CSV table of C-alpha atoms in Angstrom, one decimal:
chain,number,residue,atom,x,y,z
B,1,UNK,CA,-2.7,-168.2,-104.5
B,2,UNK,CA,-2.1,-165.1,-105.9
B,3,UNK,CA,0.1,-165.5,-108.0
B,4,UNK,CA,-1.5,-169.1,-109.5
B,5,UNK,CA,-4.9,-166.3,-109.9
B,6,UNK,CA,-2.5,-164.0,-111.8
B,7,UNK,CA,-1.0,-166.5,-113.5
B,8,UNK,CA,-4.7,-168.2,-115.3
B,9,UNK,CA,-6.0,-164.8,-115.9
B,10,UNK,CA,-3.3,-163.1,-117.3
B,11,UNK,CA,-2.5,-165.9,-119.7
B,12,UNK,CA,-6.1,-166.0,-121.0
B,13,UNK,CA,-5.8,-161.8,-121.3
B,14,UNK,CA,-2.5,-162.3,-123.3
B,15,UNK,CA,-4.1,-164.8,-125.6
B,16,UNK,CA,-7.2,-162.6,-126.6
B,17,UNK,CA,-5.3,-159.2,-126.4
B,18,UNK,CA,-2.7,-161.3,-129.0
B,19,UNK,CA,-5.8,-162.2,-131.1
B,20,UNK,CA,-7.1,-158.5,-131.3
B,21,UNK,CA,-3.8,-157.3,-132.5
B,22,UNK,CA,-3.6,-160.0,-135.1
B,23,UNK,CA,-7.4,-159.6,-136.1
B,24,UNK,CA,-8.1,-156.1,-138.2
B,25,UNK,CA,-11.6,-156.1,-137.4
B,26,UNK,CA,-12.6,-158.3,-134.7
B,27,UNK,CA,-16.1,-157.0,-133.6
B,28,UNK,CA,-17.1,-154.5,-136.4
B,29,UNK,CA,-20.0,-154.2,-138.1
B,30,UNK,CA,-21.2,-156.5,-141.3
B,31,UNK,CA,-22.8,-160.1,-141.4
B,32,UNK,CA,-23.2,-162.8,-139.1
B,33,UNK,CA,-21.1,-165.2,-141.1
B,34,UNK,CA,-17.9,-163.5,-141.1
B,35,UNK,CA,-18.2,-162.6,-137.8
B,36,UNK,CA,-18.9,-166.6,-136.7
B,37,UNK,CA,-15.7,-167.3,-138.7
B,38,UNK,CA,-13.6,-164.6,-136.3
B,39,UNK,CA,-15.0,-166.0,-133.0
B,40,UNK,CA,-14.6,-169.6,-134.1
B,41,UNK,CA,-10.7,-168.3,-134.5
B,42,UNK,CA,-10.7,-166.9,-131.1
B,43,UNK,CA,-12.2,-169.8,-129.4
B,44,UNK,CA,-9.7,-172.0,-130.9
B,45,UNK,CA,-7.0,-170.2,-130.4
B,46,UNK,CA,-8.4,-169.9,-126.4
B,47,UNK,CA,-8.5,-173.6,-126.1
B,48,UNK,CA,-5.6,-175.0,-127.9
B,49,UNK,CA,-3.9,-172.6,-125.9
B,50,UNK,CA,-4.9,-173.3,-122.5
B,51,UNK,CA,-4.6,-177.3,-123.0
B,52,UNK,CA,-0.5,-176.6,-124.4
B,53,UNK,CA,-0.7,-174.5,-120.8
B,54,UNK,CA,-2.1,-177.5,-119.2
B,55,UNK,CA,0.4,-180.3,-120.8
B,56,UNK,CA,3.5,-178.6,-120.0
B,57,UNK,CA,2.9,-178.1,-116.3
B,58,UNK,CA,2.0,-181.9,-117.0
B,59,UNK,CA,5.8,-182.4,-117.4
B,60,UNK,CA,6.4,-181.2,-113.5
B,61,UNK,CA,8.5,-178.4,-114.6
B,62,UNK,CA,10.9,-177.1,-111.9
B,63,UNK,CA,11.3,-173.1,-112.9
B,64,UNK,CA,7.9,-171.5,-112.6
B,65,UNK,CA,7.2,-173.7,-108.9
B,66,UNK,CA,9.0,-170.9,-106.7
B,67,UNK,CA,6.7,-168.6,-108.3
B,68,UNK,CA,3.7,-170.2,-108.0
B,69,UNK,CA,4.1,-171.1,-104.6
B,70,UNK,CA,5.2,-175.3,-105.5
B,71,UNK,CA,4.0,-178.2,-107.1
B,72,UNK,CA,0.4,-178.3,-105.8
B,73,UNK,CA,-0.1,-175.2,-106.7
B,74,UNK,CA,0.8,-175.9,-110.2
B,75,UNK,CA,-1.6,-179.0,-110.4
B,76,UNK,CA,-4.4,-176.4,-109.4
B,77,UNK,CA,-3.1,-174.2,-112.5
B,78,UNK,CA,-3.4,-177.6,-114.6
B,79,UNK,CA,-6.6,-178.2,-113.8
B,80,UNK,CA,-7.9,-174.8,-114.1
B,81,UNK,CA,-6.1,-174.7,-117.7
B,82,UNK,CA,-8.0,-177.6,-118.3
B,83,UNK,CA,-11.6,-176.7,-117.3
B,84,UNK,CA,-10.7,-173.3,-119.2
B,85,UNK,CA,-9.8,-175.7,-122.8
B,86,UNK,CA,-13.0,-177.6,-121.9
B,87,UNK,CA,-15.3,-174.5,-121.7
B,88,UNK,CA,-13.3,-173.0,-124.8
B,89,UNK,CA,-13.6,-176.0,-126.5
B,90,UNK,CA,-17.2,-176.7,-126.1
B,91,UNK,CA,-17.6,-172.7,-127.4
B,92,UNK,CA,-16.0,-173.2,-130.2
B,93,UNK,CA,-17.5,-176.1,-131.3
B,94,UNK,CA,-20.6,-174.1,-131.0
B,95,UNK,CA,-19.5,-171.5,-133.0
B,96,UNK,CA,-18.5,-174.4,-135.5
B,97,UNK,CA,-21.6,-176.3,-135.6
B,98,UNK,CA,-24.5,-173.9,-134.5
B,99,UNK,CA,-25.0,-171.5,-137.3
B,100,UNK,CA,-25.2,-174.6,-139.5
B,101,UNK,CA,-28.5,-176.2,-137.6
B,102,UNK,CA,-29.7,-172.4,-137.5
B,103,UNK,CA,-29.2,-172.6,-141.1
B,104,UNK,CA,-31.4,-176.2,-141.4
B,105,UNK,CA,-33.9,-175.1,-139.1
B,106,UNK,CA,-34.2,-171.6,-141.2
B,107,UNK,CA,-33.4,-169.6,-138.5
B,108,UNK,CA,-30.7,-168.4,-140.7
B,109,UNK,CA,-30.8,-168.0,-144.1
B,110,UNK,CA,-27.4,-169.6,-146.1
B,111,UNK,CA,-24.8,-167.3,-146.7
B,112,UNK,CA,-24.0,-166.7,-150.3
B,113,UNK,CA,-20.7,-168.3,-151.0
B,114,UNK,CA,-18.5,-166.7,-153.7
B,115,UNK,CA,-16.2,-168.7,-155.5
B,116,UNK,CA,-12.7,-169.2,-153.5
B,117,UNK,CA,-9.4,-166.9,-154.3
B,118,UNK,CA,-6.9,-168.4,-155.9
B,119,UNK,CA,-4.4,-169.1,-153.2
B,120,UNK,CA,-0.7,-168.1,-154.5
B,121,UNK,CA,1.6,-169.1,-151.2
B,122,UNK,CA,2.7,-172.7,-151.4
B,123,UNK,CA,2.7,-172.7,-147.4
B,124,UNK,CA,-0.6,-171.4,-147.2
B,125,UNK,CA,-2.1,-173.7,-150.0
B,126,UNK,CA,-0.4,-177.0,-148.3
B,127,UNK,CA,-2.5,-176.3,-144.8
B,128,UNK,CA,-5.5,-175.0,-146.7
B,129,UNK,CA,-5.8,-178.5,-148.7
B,130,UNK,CA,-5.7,-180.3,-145.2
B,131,UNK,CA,-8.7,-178.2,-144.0
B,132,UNK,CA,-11.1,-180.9,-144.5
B,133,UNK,CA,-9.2,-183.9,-142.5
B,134,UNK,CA,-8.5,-181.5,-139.9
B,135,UNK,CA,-12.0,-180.8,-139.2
B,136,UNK,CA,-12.8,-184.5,-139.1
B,137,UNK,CA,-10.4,-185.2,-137.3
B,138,UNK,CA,-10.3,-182.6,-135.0
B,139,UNK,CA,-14.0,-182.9,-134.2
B,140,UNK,CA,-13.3,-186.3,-132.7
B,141,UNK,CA,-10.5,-185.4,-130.6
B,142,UNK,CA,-12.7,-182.8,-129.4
B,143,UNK,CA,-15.2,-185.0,-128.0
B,144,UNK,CA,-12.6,-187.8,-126.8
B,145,UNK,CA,-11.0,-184.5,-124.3
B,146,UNK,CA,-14.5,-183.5,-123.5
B,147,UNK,CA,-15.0,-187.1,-121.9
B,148,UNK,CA,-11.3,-187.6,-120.2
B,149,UNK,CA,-11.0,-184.4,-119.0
B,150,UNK,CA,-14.5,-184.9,-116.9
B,151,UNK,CA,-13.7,-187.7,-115.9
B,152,UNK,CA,-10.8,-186.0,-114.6
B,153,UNK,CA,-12.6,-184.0,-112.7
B,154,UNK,CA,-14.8,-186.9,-111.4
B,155,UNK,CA,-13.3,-187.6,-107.6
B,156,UNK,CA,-14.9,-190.9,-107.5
B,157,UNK,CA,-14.0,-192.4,-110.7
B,158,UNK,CA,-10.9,-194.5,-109.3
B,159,UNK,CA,-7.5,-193.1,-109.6
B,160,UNK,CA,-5.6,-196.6,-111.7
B,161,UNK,CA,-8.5,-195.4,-114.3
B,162,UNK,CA,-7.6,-192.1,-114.0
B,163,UNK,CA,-3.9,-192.5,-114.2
B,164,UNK,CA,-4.8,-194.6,-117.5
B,165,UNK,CA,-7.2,-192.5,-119.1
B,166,UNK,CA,-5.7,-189.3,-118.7
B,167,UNK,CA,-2.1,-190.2,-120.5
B,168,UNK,CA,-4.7,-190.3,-123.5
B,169,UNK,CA,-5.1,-186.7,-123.5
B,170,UNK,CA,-1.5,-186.3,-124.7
B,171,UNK,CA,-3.3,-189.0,-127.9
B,172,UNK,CA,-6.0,-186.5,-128.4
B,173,UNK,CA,-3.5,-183.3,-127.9
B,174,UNK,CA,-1.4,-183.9,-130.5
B,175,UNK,CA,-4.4,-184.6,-132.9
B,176,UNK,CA,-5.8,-181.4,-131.6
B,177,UNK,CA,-2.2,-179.7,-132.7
B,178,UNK,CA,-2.9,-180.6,-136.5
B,179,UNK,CA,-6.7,-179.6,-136.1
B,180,UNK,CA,-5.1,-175.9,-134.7
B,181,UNK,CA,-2.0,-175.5,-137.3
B,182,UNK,CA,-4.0,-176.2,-140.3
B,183,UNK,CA,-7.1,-174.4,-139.5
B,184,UNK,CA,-5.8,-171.2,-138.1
B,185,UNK,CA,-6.0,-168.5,-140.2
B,186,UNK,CA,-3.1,-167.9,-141.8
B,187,UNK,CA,-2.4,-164.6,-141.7
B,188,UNK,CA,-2.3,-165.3,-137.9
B,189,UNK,CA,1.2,-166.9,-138.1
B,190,UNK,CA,3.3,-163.6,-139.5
B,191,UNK,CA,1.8,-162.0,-136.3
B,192,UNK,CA,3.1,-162.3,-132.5
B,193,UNK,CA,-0.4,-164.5,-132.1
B,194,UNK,CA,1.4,-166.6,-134.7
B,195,UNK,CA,4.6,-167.2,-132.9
B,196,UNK,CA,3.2,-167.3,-129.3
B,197,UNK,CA,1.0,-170.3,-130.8
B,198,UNK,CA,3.9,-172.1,-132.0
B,199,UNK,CA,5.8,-172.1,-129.4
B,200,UNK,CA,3.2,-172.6,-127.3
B,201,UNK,CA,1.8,-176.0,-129.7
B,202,UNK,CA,6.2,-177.0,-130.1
B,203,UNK,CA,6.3,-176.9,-126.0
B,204,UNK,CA,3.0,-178.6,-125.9
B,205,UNK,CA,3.5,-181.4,-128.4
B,206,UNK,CA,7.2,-182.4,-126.6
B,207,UNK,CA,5.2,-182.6,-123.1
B,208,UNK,CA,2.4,-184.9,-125.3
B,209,UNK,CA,5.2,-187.3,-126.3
B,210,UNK,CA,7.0,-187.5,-123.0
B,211,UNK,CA,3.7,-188.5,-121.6
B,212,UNK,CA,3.0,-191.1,-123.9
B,213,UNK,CA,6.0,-193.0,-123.4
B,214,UNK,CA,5.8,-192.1,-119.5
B,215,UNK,CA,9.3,-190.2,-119.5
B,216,UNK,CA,7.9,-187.4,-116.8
B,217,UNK,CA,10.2,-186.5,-114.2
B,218,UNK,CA,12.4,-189.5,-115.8
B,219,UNK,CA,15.2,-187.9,-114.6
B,220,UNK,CA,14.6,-187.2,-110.7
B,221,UNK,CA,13.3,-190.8,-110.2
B,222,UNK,CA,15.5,-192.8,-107.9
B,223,UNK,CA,15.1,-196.7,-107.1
B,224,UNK,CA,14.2,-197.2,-103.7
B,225,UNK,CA,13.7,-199.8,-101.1
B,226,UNK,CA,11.1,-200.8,-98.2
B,227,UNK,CA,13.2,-201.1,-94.9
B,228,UNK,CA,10.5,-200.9,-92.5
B,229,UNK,CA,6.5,-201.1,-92.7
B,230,UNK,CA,4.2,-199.9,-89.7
B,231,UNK,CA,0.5,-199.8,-89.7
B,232,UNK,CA,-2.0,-197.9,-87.1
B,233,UNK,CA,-5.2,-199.0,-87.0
B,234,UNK,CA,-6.9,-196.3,-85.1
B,235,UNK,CA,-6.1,-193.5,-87.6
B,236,UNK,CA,-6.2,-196.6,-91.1
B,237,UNK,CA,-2.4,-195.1,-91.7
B,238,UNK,CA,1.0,-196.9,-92.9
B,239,UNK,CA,4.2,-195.6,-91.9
B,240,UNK,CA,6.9,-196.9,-94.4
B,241,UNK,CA,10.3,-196.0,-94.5
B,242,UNK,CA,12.2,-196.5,-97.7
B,243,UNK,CA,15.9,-196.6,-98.5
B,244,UNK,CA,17.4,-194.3,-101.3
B,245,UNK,CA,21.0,-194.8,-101.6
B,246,UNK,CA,21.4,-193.7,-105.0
B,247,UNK,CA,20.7,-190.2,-106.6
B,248,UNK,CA,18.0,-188.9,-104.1
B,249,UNK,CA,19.3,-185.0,-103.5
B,250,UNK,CA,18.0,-184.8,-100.1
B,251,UNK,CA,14.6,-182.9,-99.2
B,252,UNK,CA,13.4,-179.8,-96.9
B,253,UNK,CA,10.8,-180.6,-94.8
B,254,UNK,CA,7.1,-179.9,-95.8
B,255,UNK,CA,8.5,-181.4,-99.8
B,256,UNK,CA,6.4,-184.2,-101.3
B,257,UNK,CA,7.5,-187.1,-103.4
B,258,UNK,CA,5.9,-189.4,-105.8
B,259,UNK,CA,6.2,-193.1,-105.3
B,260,UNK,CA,5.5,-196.0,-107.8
B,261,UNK,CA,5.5,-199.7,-106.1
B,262,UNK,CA,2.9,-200.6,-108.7
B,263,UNK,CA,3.4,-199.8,-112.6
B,264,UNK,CA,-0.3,-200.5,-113.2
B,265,UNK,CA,-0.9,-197.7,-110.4
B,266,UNK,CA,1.5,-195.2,-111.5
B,267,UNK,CA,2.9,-192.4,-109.2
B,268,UNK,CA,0.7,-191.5,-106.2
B,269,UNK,CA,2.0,-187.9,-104.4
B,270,UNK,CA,2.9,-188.4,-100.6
B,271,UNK,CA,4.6,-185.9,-98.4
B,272,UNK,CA,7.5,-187.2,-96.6
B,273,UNK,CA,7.5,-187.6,-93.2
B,274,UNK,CA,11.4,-187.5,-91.9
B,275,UNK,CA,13.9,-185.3,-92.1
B,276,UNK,CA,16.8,-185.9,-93.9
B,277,UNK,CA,20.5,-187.1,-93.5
B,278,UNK,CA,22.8,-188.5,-95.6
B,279,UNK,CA,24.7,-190.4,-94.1
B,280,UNK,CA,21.2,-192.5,-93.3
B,281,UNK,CA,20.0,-191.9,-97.0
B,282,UNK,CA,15.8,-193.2,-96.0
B,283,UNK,CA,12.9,-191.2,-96.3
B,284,UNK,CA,9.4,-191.8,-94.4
B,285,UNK,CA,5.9,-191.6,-96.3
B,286,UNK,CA,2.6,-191.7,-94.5
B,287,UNK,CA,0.1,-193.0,-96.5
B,288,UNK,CA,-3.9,-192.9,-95.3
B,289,UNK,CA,-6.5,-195.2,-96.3
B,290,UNK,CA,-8.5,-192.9,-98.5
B,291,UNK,CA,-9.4,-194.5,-101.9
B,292,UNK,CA,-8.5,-197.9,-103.4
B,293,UNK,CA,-5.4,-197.8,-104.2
B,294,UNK,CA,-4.5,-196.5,-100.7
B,295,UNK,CA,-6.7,-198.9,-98.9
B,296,UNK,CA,-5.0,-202.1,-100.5
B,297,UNK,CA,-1.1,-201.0,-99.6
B,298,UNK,CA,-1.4,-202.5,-96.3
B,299,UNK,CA,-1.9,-205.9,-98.2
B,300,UNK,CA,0.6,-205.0,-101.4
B,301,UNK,CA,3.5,-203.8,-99.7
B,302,UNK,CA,6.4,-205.5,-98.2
B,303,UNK,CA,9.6,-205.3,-96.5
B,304,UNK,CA,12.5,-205.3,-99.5
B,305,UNK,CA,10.6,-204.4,-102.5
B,306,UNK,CA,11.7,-202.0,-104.6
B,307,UNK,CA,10.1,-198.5,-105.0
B,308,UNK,CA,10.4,-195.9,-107.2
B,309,UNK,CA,10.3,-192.1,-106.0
B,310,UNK,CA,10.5,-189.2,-107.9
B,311,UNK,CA,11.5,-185.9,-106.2
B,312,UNK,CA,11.4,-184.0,-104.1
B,313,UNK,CA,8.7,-181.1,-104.7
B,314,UNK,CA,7.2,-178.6,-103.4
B,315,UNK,CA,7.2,-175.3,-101.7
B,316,UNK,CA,5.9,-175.6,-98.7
B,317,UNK,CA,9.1,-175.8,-96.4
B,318,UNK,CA,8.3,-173.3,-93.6
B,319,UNK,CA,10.9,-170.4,-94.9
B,320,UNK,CA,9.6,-167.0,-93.2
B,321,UNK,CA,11.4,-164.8,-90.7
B,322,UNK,CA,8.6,-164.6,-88.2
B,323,UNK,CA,9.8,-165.5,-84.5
B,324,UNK,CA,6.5,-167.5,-83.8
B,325,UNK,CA,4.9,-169.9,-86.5
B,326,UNK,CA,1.4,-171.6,-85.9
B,327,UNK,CA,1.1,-175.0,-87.4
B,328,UNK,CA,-2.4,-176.5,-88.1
B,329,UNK,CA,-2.2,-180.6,-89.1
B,330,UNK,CA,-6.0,-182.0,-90.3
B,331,UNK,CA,-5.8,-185.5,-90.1
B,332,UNK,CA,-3.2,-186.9,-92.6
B,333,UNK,CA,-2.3,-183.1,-93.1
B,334,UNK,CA,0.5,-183.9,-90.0
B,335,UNK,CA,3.3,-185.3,-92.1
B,336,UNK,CA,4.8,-182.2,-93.1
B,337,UNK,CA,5.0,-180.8,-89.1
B,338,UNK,CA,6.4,-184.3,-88.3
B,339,UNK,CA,9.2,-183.8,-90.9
B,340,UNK,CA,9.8,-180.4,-89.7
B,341,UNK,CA,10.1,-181.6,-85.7
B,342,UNK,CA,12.4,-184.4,-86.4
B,343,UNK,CA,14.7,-182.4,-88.4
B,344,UNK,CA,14.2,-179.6,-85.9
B,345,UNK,CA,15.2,-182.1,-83.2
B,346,UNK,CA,17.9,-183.8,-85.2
B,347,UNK,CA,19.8,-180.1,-85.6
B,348,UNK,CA,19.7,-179.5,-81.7
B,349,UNK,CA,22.6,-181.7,-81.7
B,350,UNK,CA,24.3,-179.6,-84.0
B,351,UNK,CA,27.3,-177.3,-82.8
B,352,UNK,CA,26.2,-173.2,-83.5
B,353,UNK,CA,22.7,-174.4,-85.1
B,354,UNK,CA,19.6,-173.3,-83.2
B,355,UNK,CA,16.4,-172.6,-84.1
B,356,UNK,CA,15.2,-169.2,-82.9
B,357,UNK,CA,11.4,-169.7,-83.6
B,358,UNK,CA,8.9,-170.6,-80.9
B,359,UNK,CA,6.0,-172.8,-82.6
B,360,UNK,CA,2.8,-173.6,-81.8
B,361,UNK,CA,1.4,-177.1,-83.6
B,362,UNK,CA,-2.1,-177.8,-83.8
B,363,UNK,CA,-3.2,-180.9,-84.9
B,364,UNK,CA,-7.1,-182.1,-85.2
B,365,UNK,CA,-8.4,-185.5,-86.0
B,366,UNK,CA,-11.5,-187.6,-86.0
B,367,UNK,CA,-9.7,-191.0,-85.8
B,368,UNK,CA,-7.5,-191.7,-82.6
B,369,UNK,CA,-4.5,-194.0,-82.7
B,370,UNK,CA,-3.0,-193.8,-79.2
B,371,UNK,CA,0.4,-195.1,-80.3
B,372,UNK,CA,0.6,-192.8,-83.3
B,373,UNK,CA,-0.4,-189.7,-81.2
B,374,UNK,CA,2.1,-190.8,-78.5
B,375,UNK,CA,4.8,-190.7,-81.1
B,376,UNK,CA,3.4,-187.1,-82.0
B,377,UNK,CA,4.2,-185.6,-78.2
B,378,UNK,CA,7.5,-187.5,-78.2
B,379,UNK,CA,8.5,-185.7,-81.4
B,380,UNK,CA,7.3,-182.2,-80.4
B,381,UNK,CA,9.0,-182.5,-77.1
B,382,UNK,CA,12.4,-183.3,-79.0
B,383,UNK,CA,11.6,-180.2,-81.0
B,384,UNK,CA,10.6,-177.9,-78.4
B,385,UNK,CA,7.2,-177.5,-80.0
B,386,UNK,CA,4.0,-176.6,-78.1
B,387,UNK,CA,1.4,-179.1,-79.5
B,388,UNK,CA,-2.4,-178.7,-78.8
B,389,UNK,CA,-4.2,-182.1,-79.9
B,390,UNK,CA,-8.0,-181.8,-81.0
B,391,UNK,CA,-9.9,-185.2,-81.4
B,392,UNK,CA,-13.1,-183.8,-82.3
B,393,UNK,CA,-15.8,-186.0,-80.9
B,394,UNK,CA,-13.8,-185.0,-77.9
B,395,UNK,CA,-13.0,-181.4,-78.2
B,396,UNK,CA,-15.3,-180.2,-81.3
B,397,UNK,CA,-13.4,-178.8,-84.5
B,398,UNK,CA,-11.0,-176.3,-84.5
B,399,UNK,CA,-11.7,-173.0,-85.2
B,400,UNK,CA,-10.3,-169.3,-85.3
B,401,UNK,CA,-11.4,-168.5,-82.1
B,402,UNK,CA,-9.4,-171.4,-80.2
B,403,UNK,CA,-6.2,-170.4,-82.1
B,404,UNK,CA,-6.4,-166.8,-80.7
B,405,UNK,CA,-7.5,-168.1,-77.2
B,406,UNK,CA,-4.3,-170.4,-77.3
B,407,UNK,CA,-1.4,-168.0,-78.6
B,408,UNK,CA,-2.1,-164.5,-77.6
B,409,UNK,CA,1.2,-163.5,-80.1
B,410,UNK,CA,-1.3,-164.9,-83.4
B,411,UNK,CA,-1.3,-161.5,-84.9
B,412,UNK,CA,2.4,-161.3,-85.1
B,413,UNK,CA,3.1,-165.4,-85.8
B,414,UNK,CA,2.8,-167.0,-89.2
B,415,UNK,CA,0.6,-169.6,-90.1
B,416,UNK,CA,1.2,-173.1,-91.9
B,417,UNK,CA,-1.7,-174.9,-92.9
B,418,UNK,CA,-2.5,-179.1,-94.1
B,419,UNK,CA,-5.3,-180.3,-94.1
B,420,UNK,CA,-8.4,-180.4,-95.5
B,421,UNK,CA,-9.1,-176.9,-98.6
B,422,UNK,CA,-12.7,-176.7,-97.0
B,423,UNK,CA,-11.5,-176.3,-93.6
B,424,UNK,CA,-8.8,-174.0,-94.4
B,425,UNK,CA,-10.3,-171.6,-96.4
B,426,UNK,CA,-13.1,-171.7,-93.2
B,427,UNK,CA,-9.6,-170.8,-90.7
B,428,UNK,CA,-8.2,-168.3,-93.4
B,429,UNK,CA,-11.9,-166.5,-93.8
B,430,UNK,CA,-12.0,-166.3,-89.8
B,431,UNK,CA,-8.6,-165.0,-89.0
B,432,UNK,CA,-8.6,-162.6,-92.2
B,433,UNK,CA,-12.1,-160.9,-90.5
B,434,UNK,CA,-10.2,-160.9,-87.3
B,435,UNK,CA,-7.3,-158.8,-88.7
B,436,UNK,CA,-4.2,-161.5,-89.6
B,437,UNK,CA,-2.5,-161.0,-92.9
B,438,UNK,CA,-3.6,-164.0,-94.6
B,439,UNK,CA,-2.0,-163.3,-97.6
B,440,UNK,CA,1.4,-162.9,-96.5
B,441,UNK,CA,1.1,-164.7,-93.1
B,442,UNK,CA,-0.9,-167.8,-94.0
B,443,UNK,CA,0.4,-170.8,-96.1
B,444,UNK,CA,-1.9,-173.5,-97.3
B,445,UNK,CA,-0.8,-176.6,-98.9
B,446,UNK,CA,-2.9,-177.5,-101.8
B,447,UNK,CA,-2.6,-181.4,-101.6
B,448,UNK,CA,-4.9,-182.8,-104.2
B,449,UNK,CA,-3.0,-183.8,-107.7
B,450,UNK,CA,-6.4,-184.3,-109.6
């Protein structure tokens, strides 16, 4: 989390210390009017800035996910990008528009405006004369984002919708990019504001078009196959398995995937729930009943149709060198630890391969499914993995204090967290006050892609 922190401020900081060195007199004294014009610049530049941010980590891009700690981590970056355009935007379209009601309500009195300089640069004289359409324009791209990117931000408004809506963006983006390049001031472009900006627009504008004609992560798609469906009513989950025969690279436990088996649907995220081996080329998605689209697969899917998965990703793949780990599953936040103790107990077999870490797995729920919690303990046994089941109108919630009560070592041991943000942030809070080293010691997977 850190480094995603590091990450949004510092590229804010870099865009407005960019702007100061391309601006000669950014605050100083004179009238309002001139200084409107400067902060309408700066606003701009703040907003088209953060949404390019935003569409290229649209594109799932695979260098900066080590950094940032994996794919869900990134879609947190996204959507703070986007919040940060949305704020930006609404500010400068403030700055735009207010001083001209101040001006009809007399709250301002009309600036004097002297007659234009003659413009001598043929560049600069081409974007000025498309000043006018890319205000128009722009203004109604403007409030097109404002409305998709809250409903973005809208849990409730259903994800089909959302997976429709929000390709649109790209639509309003790339109408947005002519609004920027001919309005910006032009001196800004012979500047390193100028060449940040158009680099930023160029990356910005290819992730818009790749979007629009739905080639994202085109090229680590594979064609699956349903081999086996299994559904367990206590806890509302299916268990499928899917064939991948061709082009899948294999996966580390704790890795996510996206799967398709509806076009109208798009890609849903699911992390996968098996290890994996080769020579059997299948991978294992649990899927909850949690919104609509979810709640109808039991119905939709079937054994033999075809799938599309696109993967793997993520970062959350349980690489430390501690000798003790603590696993903590929330509900559906178990399909990571599942992967891990099958691939675990699938390399016991294996000649001079051992694993040298003693684990602790904790996994709380509200729903019960006796079968599925049977085939819990069977797969921690196989792994050698000390599991502690919470069902909490049976046991109460998990908290801080029961982890310490039930490993004595949890100062030493790390910790790997799914599960529900609210409820880890409550266990990171707890064991932080108590003296663990949350920030190196405690990984949290950030499972929400919206």
């Amino acid at each position: 989390m850190q480094n995603l922190k590091r990450a949004f401020w510092g590229s804010l900081a870099a865009l407005v210390l960019l702007w100061l060195v391309a601006e000669p007199q950014p605050f100083g004294p004179g009238p309002f009017f001139p200084l409107r014009e400067r902060m309408v610049q700066l606003s701009g530049v703040l907003a088209i800035g953060c949404m390019s941010g935003a569409m290229i980590l649209a594109l799932r891009p695979r260098w900066p996910e080590a950094w940032l700690g994996g794919l869900d981590k990134m879609y947190r970056l996204h959507k703070w990008l986007g919040i940060a355009a949305l704020v930006a935007a609404i500010i400068h379209w403030l700055w735009a528009n207010g001083p001209k009601w101040a001006v009809g309500w007399g709250v301002l009195a009309r600036p004097v405006r002297a007659a234009r300089p003659i413009i001598d640069n043929p560049i600069e004289a081409f974007f000025a004369g498309l000043h006018g359409s890319a205000e128009g324009l722009g203004e109604w791209a403007f409030y097109g984002a404002v409305v998709l990117i809250a409903l973005a931000l809208v849990q409730w408004f259903p994800y089909r919708l959302f997976y429709k809506t929000h390709r649109l963006l790209a639509l309003a983006y790339l109408v947005l990019v002519f609004h920027a390049v001919a309005l910006m001031k032009f001196s800004y472009w012979m500047s390193p504001l100028g060449w940040t900006m158009g680099a930023l627009l160029a990356c910005g504008t290819w992730a818009a078009v790749l979007a629009l004609l739905r080639r994202i992560g085109i090229r680590r798609q594979v064609q699956g196959r349903i081999t086996s469906l299994k559904y367990y009513p206590g806890v509302r989950a299916i268990e499928t398995e899917i064939e991948v025969p061709h082009g899948w690279p294999g996966h580390r436990p704790g890795q996510f995937a996206f799967a398709t088996s509806d076009i109208s649907e798009g890609a849903h995220p699911y992390t996968i729930a098996s290890g994996w081996n080769a020579a059997e080329p299948r991978i294992t998605l649990i899927t909850k009943e949690l919104g609509d689209h979810t709640s109808r697969l039991r119905e939709k899917l079937r054994i033999g149709q075809q799938v599309k998965v696109e993967g793997p990703y993520g970062c959350f793949t349980f690489d430390d060198e501690c000798s003790h780990q603590i696993w903590i599953g929330g509900g559906i936040g178990i399909t990571p630890f599942i992967a891990r103790m099958k691939q675990m107990a699938m390399q016991k077999d294996v000649p001079n391969c051992s694993f040298a870490q003693v684990v602790d797995l904790f996994h709380t729920t509200t729903d019960v499914d006796e079968e599925a919690l049977g085939k819990l303990a069977a797969d921690a046994r196989s792994a050698d993995v000390s599991l502690h089941i919470l069902i909490d109108a049976r046991d109460g919630r998990l908290t801080g204090q029961r982890i310490r009560e039930a490993v004595p070592n949890w100062r030493k041991a790390s910790i790997w967290f799914c599960g529900p943000t609210a409820f880890g942030e409550a266990l990171r809070r707890d064991l932080g006050v108590h003296g663990f080293p949350v920030r190196e010691s405690f990984h949290q997977e950030l499972f929400a892609m919206r």
